[in-house]
């Protein structure tokens, strides 16, 4: 699978699969569904407010995101920033994320100072999330970094594969609010309290 060429601002194609007798276009499923169903779009954009203490705790954590849907990637980054996670590096495929993670692994000091958690889609061009997870778990410096698979493709079979590769958590899209709670649990060992009305 290869990344799709840029075709205008509103392209709904995120990848191209070249086969011997045809070319298959991989569509940006999340964007299409969010445009069709406002209820799904609300789930994508609804996150509880955080206290100042919570935002302060999150502010020093470095998050790496790999997601091929441009709409969902932008939404993830914005949501993470809004919830207090200020340091977010995002990539449109697993290969670019892996190259970045390898550079972090070569830096001096404890690895959690360079990357606190990784969030990845499963199906992506160049390198999928399962391969990225395997490379992270096989790396001496990165192997203990929490890794969350965030995908619309988490069937029972996919969940078992993610578990066997060492995923810290697996969440079905589009539950971004649940994703923030899971990140807090994996990083801080607890759910951080939202602002109470």
XYZ file of N, CA and C in Angstrom:
591
model
N 0.849 -1.177 0.000
C 0.000 0.000 0.000
C 0.891 1.235 0.000
N 0.536 2.193 -0.828
C 1.285 3.440 -0.931
C 0.380 4.604 -0.544
N 0.978 5.695 -0.081
C 0.154 6.878 0.199
C -0.458 7.405 -1.095
N -1.641 7.982 -0.976
C -2.300 8.554 -2.152
C -1.630 9.858 -2.542
N -1.569 10.140 -3.839
C -1.068 11.450 -4.246
C -2.055 12.527 -3.815
N -1.560 13.728 -3.535
C -2.441 14.828 -3.149
C -3.283 15.249 -4.345
N -4.604 15.166 -4.161
C -5.522 15.551 -5.231
C -6.522 16.532 -4.657
N -6.125 17.779 -4.497
C -7.027 18.787 -3.960
C -7.078 18.751 -2.442
N -7.761 19.726 -1.871
C -7.835 19.866 -0.422
C -8.750 18.843 0.241
N -9.748 18.365 -0.479
C -10.756 17.514 0.139
C -10.673 16.070 -0.324
N -9.505 15.577 -0.622
C -9.351 14.205 -1.095
C -9.821 13.216 -0.036
N -10.562 12.216 -0.446
C -11.052 11.174 0.457
C -10.287 9.867 0.246
N -9.195 9.918 -0.485
C -8.368 8.743 -0.738
C -7.101 8.869 0.086
N -6.832 7.850 0.942
C -5.657 7.916 1.810
C -4.546 6.974 1.367
N -4.866 6.044 0.463
C -3.839 5.110 0.011
C -4.218 4.447 -1.291
N -3.206 3.884 -1.926
C -3.396 3.158 -3.175
C -2.765 1.783 -3.015
N -3.536 0.759 -3.341
C -3.019 -0.607 -3.317
C -2.850 -1.047 -4.763
N -1.602 -1.315 -5.160
C -1.317 -1.737 -6.525
C -1.268 -3.257 -6.578
N -2.155 -3.821 -7.410
C -2.190 -5.265 -7.616
C -1.768 -5.533 -9.058
N -1.546 -6.779 -9.386
C -1.063 -7.090 -10.740
C -2.052 -6.687 -11.822
N -3.346 -6.773 -11.536
C -4.339 -6.489 -12.575
C -5.225 -5.279 -12.287
N -4.965 -4.575 -11.186
C -5.808 -3.417 -10.860
C -5.161 -2.545 -9.789
N -5.735 -1.376 -9.635
C -5.348 -0.452 -8.570
C -6.582 -0.229 -7.706
N -6.413 -0.391 -6.407
C -7.521 -0.219 -5.470
C -7.262 1.052 -4.657
N -8.273 1.909 -4.567
C -8.167 3.127 -3.776
C -8.672 2.861 -2.367
N -7.885 3.236 -1.367
C -8.287 3.105 0.025
C -8.879 4.443 0.455
N -10.169 4.421 0.830
C -10.872 5.658 1.170
C -10.694 6.024 2.638
N -10.803 7.304 2.932
C -10.728 7.824 4.297
C -12.092 7.594 4.948
N -12.249 6.401 5.491
C -13.515 5.948 6.052
C -14.029 6.882 7.142
N -13.138 7.302 8.038
C -13.559 8.139 9.159
C -14.133 9.472 8.695
N -13.486 10.095 7.716
C -13.975 11.372 7.205
C -15.336 11.209 6.551
N -15.492 10.173 5.762
C -16.756 9.940 5.054
C -17.888 9.700 6.050
N -17.644 8.852 7.050
C -18.675 8.561 8.055
C -19.014 9.804 8.871
N -18.000 10.575 9.268
C -18.247 11.790 10.059
C -19.078 12.795 9.277
N -18.869 12.858 7.952
C -19.648 13.781 7.130
C -21.092 13.319 6.981
N -21.300 12.000 6.949
C -22.639 11.451 6.755
C -23.437 11.453 8.055
N -22.770 11.123 9.177
C -23.463 10.912 10.444
C -22.999 11.912 11.502
N -23.806 12.940 11.783
C -23.425 13.945 12.782
C -23.208 13.360 14.180
N -23.899 12.258 14.517
C -23.738 11.633 15.822
C -22.310 11.098 15.996
N -21.776 10.493 14.940
C -20.389 10.011 14.966
C -19.457 11.213 15.090
N -19.751 12.272 14.363
C -18.916 13.470 14.414
C -18.883 14.049 15.835
N -20.020 13.979 16.552
C -20.060 14.461 17.931
C -19.157 13.619 18.828
N -19.134 12.299 18.612
C -18.251 11.422 19.391
C -16.788 11.761 19.131
N -16.503 12.171 17.908
C -15.128 12.495 17.554
C -14.650 13.780 18.220
N -15.583 14.660 18.532
C -15.174 15.989 18.997
C -15.530 16.279 20.453
N -16.095 15.302 21.177
C -16.529 15.537 22.553
C -15.502 14.986 23.534
N -14.864 15.880 24.268
C -13.894 15.490 25.292
C -14.177 16.319 26.535
N -14.132 15.655 27.695
C -14.401 16.357 28.949
C -13.293 17.363 29.252
N -13.686 18.491 29.882
C -12.710 19.489 30.312
C -11.832 18.913 31.414
N -10.591 19.333 31.434
C -9.649 18.857 32.447
C -9.324 19.969 33.434
N -8.987 19.576 34.672
C -8.566 20.552 35.677
C -7.189 21.090 35.298
N -6.805 22.190 35.925
C -5.473 22.757 35.662
C -4.369 21.797 36.100
N -4.585 21.087 37.218
C -3.593 20.109 37.687
C -3.409 18.992 36.654
N -4.514 18.524 36.110
C -4.469 17.463 35.104
C -3.740 17.958 33.860
N -4.099 19.140 33.401
C -3.458 19.708 32.216
C -1.963 19.896 32.451
N -1.598 20.283 33.668
C -0.187 20.465 34.001
C 0.570 19.135 33.955
N -0.040 18.073 34.481
C 0.591 16.751 34.460
C 0.795 16.277 33.018
N -0.217 16.520 32.186
C -0.145 16.071 30.790
C 0.843 16.888 29.967
N 1.139 18.094 30.396
C 1.869 19.043 29.549
C 3.303 18.645 29.228
N 3.906 17.771 30.024
C 5.286 17.372 29.774
C 5.425 16.025 29.084
N 4.312 15.408 28.730
C 4.343 14.085 28.098
C 4.451 14.239 26.584
N 5.365 13.506 25.994
C 5.550 13.529 24.541
C 4.767 12.376 23.915
N 3.859 12.706 23.006
C 2.980 11.731 22.365
C 3.340 11.637 20.882
N 3.435 10.404 20.384
C 3.641 10.178 18.954
C 2.366 9.549 18.406
N 1.827 10.131 17.326
C 0.590 9.660 16.702
C 0.885 9.240 15.265
N 0.417 8.037 14.883
C 0.485 7.575 13.500
C -0.938 7.297 13.038
N -1.418 8.056 12.073
C -2.808 7.957 11.582
C -2.848 8.453 10.143
N -3.366 7.637 9.229
C -3.350 8.033 7.820
C -4.503 8.943 7.413
N -5.592 8.948 8.164
C -6.695 9.854 7.854
C -6.310 11.267 8.299
N -6.164 12.180 7.340
C -5.762 13.554 7.672
C -6.759 14.208 8.615
N -8.055 13.979 8.383
C -9.086 14.562 9.239
C -8.958 14.047 10.672
N -8.825 12.739 10.819
C -8.744 12.168 12.162
C -7.415 12.505 12.833
N -6.334 12.552 12.062
C -5.030 12.928 12.623
C -5.075 14.352 13.177
N -5.627 15.283 12.405
C -5.755 16.670 12.867
C -6.637 16.746 14.108
N -7.709 15.973 14.102
C -8.629 15.950 15.233
C -7.952 15.380 16.481
N -7.177 14.314 16.311
C -6.434 13.738 17.436
C -5.448 14.734 18.027
N -4.693 15.383 17.161
C -3.696 16.349 17.631
C -4.384 17.498 18.363
N -5.444 18.035 17.788
C -6.181 19.128 18.422
C -6.751 18.700 19.768
N -7.340 17.509 19.812
C -7.932 17.002 21.048
C -6.864 16.793 22.119
N -5.738 16.215 21.728
C -4.641 16.027 22.683
C -4.145 17.371 23.214
N -3.968 18.341 22.312
C -3.547 19.678 22.745
C -4.581 20.295 23.691
N -5.853 20.222 23.315
C -6.920 20.814 24.131
C -7.010 20.168 25.517
N -6.656 18.882 25.614
C -6.745 18.191 26.900
C -5.479 18.374 27.747
N -4.466 19.057 27.175
C -3.264 19.356 27.941
C -2.003 18.682 27.446
N -2.127 17.718 26.546
C -0.942 17.072 25.966
C -0.364 18.011 24.909
N 0.649 18.788 25.292
C 1.176 19.838 24.406
C 2.161 19.323 23.376
N 2.933 18.294 23.732
C 3.982 17.803 22.832
C 3.475 16.598 22.047
N 2.995 16.834 20.833
C 2.455 15.779 19.984
C 3.138 15.841 18.629
N 3.715 14.731 18.197
C 4.270 14.606 16.835
C 3.383 13.641 16.092
N 2.900 14.044 14.921
C 1.987 13.191 14.173
C 2.556 12.832 12.811
N 2.189 11.632 12.359
C 2.668 11.098 11.089
C 1.521 10.418 10.356
N 1.585 10.448 9.014
C 0.526 9.870 8.184
C 0.710 8.401 7.882
N 1.786 7.798 8.383
C 2.000 6.365 8.175
C 2.980 5.839 9.217
N 3.013 4.514 9.357
C 3.866 3.891 10.353
C 5.347 4.021 10.070
N 5.730 4.058 8.802
C 7.145 4.149 8.445
C 7.757 5.462 8.924
N 7.076 6.570 8.668
C 7.596 7.866 9.120
C 7.642 7.935 10.646
N 6.614 7.378 11.299
C 6.606 7.346 12.764
C 7.782 6.521 13.276
N 8.057 5.381 12.639
C 9.152 4.525 13.071
C 10.508 5.226 12.912
N 10.701 5.903 11.797
C 11.971 6.625 11.589
C 12.174 7.670 12.697
N 11.117 8.361 13.067
C 11.197 9.349 14.135
C 11.494 8.671 15.479
N 10.786 7.571 15.774
C 10.995 6.860 17.027
C 12.425 6.320 17.128
N 12.975 5.894 16.026
C 14.368 5.409 16.031
C 15.336 6.524 16.404
N 15.067 7.743 15.927
C 15.945 8.857 16.307
C 15.817 9.150 17.803
N 14.606 9.014 18.347
C 14.412 9.234 19.780
C 15.140 8.166 20.593
N 15.120 6.929 20.094
C 15.772 5.825 20.801
C 17.278 6.034 20.910
N 17.845 6.807 19.991
C 19.291 7.060 19.996
C 19.698 8.241 20.865
N 18.717 8.944 21.430
C 19.034 10.089 22.284
C 19.432 9.628 23.675
N 20.225 10.451 24.343
C 20.655 10.152 25.704
C 19.519 10.413 26.691
N 19.626 9.801 27.852
C 18.650 10.009 28.913
C 17.534 8.985 28.870
N 16.708 8.960 29.915
C 15.586 8.012 29.974
C 14.644 8.211 28.785
N 14.164 7.118 28.224
C 13.329 7.201 27.013
C 12.033 7.968 27.269
N 11.493 7.899 28.510
C 10.229 8.605 28.769
C 10.382 10.126 28.676
N 11.616 10.614 28.678
C 11.836 12.041 28.476
C 11.652 12.429 27.005
N 11.723 11.447 26.115
C 11.629 11.705 24.671
C 10.295 11.262 24.083
N 9.728 10.176 24.610
C 8.412 9.718 24.164
C 7.723 9.026 25.336
N 6.507 9.519 25.643
C 5.755 8.976 26.773
C 4.738 7.941 26.365
N 4.234 8.043 25.134
C 3.213 7.108 24.658
C 3.098 7.215 23.145
N 2.675 6.113 22.522
C 2.480 6.050 21.072
C 1.029 5.661 20.816
N 0.376 6.376 19.900
C -0.994 6.062 19.483
C -0.952 5.810 17.982
N -1.455 4.642 17.557
C -1.355 4.298 16.133
C -2.622 3.652 15.609
N -2.958 4.040 14.382
C -3.965 3.336 13.607
C -3.383 1.968 13.249
N -4.210 1.052 12.761
C -3.713 -0.252 12.313
C -3.422 -0.205 10.818
N -4.418 0.068 10.011
C -4.248 0.079 8.553
C -3.728 1.433 8.091
N -2.490 1.439 7.568
C -1.871 2.670 7.065
C -0.957 2.323 5.903
N -0.688 3.297 5.032
C 0.277 3.050 3.956
C 1.707 2.953 4.489
N 2.580 2.366 3.707
C 4.017 2.185 3.987
C 4.289 1.186 5.101
N 3.682 1.379 6.271
C 3.840 0.433 7.378
C 2.593 0.500 8.241
N 2.007 -0.673 8.537
C 0.788 -0.664 9.352
C 1.121 -0.607 10.845
N 0.098 -0.421 11.648
C 0.278 -0.265 13.083
C 0.807 -1.505 13.772
N 0.441 -2.687 13.283
C 0.957 -3.914 13.891
C 2.465 -4.049 13.675
N 2.930 -3.716 12.483
C 4.372 -3.783 12.219
C 5.112 -2.743 13.070
N 4.535 -1.546 13.165
C 5.130 -0.502 13.997
C 5.220 -0.962 15.450
N 4.153 -1.563 15.951
C 4.130 -2.081 17.321
C 5.217 -3.138 17.518
N 5.356 -4.045 16.571
C 6.385 -5.093 16.683
C 7.782 -4.480 16.736
N 8.048 -3.509 15.874
C 9.364 -2.867 15.864
C 9.648 -2.159 17.190
N 8.629 -1.506 17.733
C 8.791 -0.821 19.022
C 9.076 -1.831 20.125
N 8.316 -2.921 20.164
C 8.498 -3.923 21.220
C 9.844 -4.651 21.092
N 10.377 -4.746 19.878
C 11.668 -5.413 19.660
C 12.867 -4.500 19.905
N 12.615 -3.200 20.109
C 13.696 -2.237 20.299
C 14.064 -2.142 21.783
N 15.355 -2.257 22.092
C 15.817 -2.252 23.488
C 15.425 -0.987 24.247
N 15.409 0.156 23.575
C 15.108 1.428 24.246
C 13.616 1.742 24.295
N 12.875 1.282 23.293
C 11.469 1.680 23.165
C 10.484 0.646 23.708
N 10.955 -0.545 24.008
C 10.037 -1.669 24.258
C 9.037 -1.465 25.394
N 9.330 -0.585 26.344
C 8.391 -0.378 27.458
C 7.496 0.847 27.284
N 7.634 1.568 26.181
C 6.783 2.733 25.945
C 5.346 2.249 25.707
N 4.366 2.784 26.423
C 2.973 2.380 26.182
C 2.582 2.624 24.723
N 1.846 1.667 24.158
C 1.472 1.710 22.743
C -0.021 1.404 22.638
N -0.799 2.363 22.104
C -2.246 2.214 21.970
C -2.613 2.083 20.502
N -3.317 1.009 20.172
C -3.873 0.860 18.825
C -5.259 1.506 18.846
N -5.472 2.457 17.938
C -6.718 3.234 17.865
C -7.242 3.071 16.446
N -8.198 2.169 16.255
C -8.569 1.802 14.894
C -10.030 1.423 14.780
N -10.571 1.596 13.582
C -11.929 1.139 13.299
C -11.930 -0.345 12.978
N -10.753 -0.970 12.908
C -10.633 -2.366 12.497
C -10.348 -3.317 13.656
N -10.784 -3.001 14.873
C -10.468 -3.885 15.996
C -11.577 -4.930 16.155
N -11.465 -5.996 15.362
C -12.322 -7.167 15.508
C -11.670 -8.062 16.557
N -12.307 -9.185 16.878
C -11.719 -10.094 17.872
C -10.369 -10.620 17.382
N -10.280 -10.937 16.102
C -9.018 -11.422 15.532
C -7.926 -10.341 15.609
N -8.302 -9.107 15.270
C -7.343 -8.006 15.326
C -6.929 -7.723 16.775
N -7.874 -7.842 17.702
C -7.566 -7.612 19.115
C -6.548 -8.640 19.614
N -6.750 -9.915 19.233
C -5.818 -10.966 19.631
C -4.434 -10.724 19.047
N -4.389 -10.275 17.793
C -3.093 -9.982 17.172
C -2.405 -8.833 17.908
N -3.153 -7.777 18.219
C -2.591 -6.650 18.961
C -2.058 -7.065 20.322
N -2.831 -7.919 21.023
C -2.384 -8.420 22.327
C -1.105 -9.234 22.195
N -1.047 -10.109 21.181
C 0.134 -10.966 21.016
C 1.383 -10.148 20.691
N 1.206 -8.988 20.062
C 2.342 -8.126 19.727
C 2.733 -7.196 20.876
N 1.882 -7.115 21.895
C 2.231 -6.309 23.065
C 1.566 -4.952 23.148
N 0.395 -4.782 22.511
C -0.324 -3.506 22.624
C -0.704 -3.268 24.084
N -0.505 -2.041 24.554
C -0.876 -1.675 25.919
C -2.386 -1.531 26.052
N -3.034 -1.075 24.964
C -4.487 -0.926 24.919
C -4.911 -0.874 23.458
N -6.182 -1.209 23.225
C -6.754 -1.137 21.878
C -8.128 -0.510 21.990
N -8.355 0.529 21.215
C -9.604 1.280 21.290
C -10.180 1.412 19.895
N -11.494 1.183 19.794
C -12.170 1.363 18.514
C -12.473 2.827 18.287
N -12.249 3.289 17.065
C -12.657 4.646 16.707
C -14.175 4.684 16.743
N -14.798 5.793 17.049
C -14.220 7.123 17.152
C -14.136 7.644 18.581
N -13.981 6.774 19.564
C -14.089 7.165 20.982
C -12.858 7.927 21.482
N -12.743 9.194 21.089
C -11.584 9.990 21.482
C -11.576 10.267 22.984
N -12.736 10.462 23.596
C -12.784 10.699 25.042
C -12.216 9.496 25.794
N -12.573 8.299 25.342
C -12.044 7.080 25.953
C -10.528 7.006 25.745
N -10.056 7.462 24.596
C -8.621 7.448 24.315
C -7.855 8.296 25.332
N -8.361 9.483 25.651
C -7.691 10.357 26.619
C -7.627 9.668 27.987
N -8.711 9.015 28.404
C -8.721 8.291 29.682
C -7.684 7.174 29.692
N -7.590 6.436 28.591
C -6.630 5.329 28.491
C -5.205 5.867 28.545
N -4.928 6.965 27.846
C -3.592 7.557 27.890
C -3.224 7.929 29.323
N -4.162 8.555 30.029
C -3.907 8.933 31.426
C -3.586 7.704 32.276
N -4.353 6.623 32.106
C -4.124 5.405 32.893
C -2.759 4.801 32.591
N -2.405 4.745 31.310
C -1.138 4.127 30.926
C 0.064 4.969 31.351
N -0.070 6.282 31.314
C 1.052 7.161 31.644
C 1.163 7.394 33.150
N 0.034 7.694 33.780
C 0.055 8.089 35.189
C -0.419 6.999 36.136
N -0.942 5.889 35.587
C -1.423 4.796 36.423
C -2.790 5.040 37.021
N -3.490 6.081 36.534
C -4.821 6.387 37.076
C -5.581 7.236 36.068
N -6.895 7.296 36.257
C -7.726 8.197 35.468
C -7.696 9.552 36.150
N -7.398 10.581 35.404
C -7.374 11.933 35.976
C -8.786 12.493 35.956
N -9.152 13.186 37.000
C -10.532 13.667 37.164
C -10.844 14.839 36.252
N -12.013 14.771 35.538
C -12.440 15.924 34.755
C -12.973 17.033 35.650
N -13.161 18.206 35.080
C -13.750 19.337 35.802
C -15.196 18.986 36.158
N -15.592 19.237 37.402
C -16.965 18.965 37.842
C -17.788 20.248 37.732
N -19.034 20.105 37.260
C -19.919 21.281 37.156
C -20.476 21.658 38.522
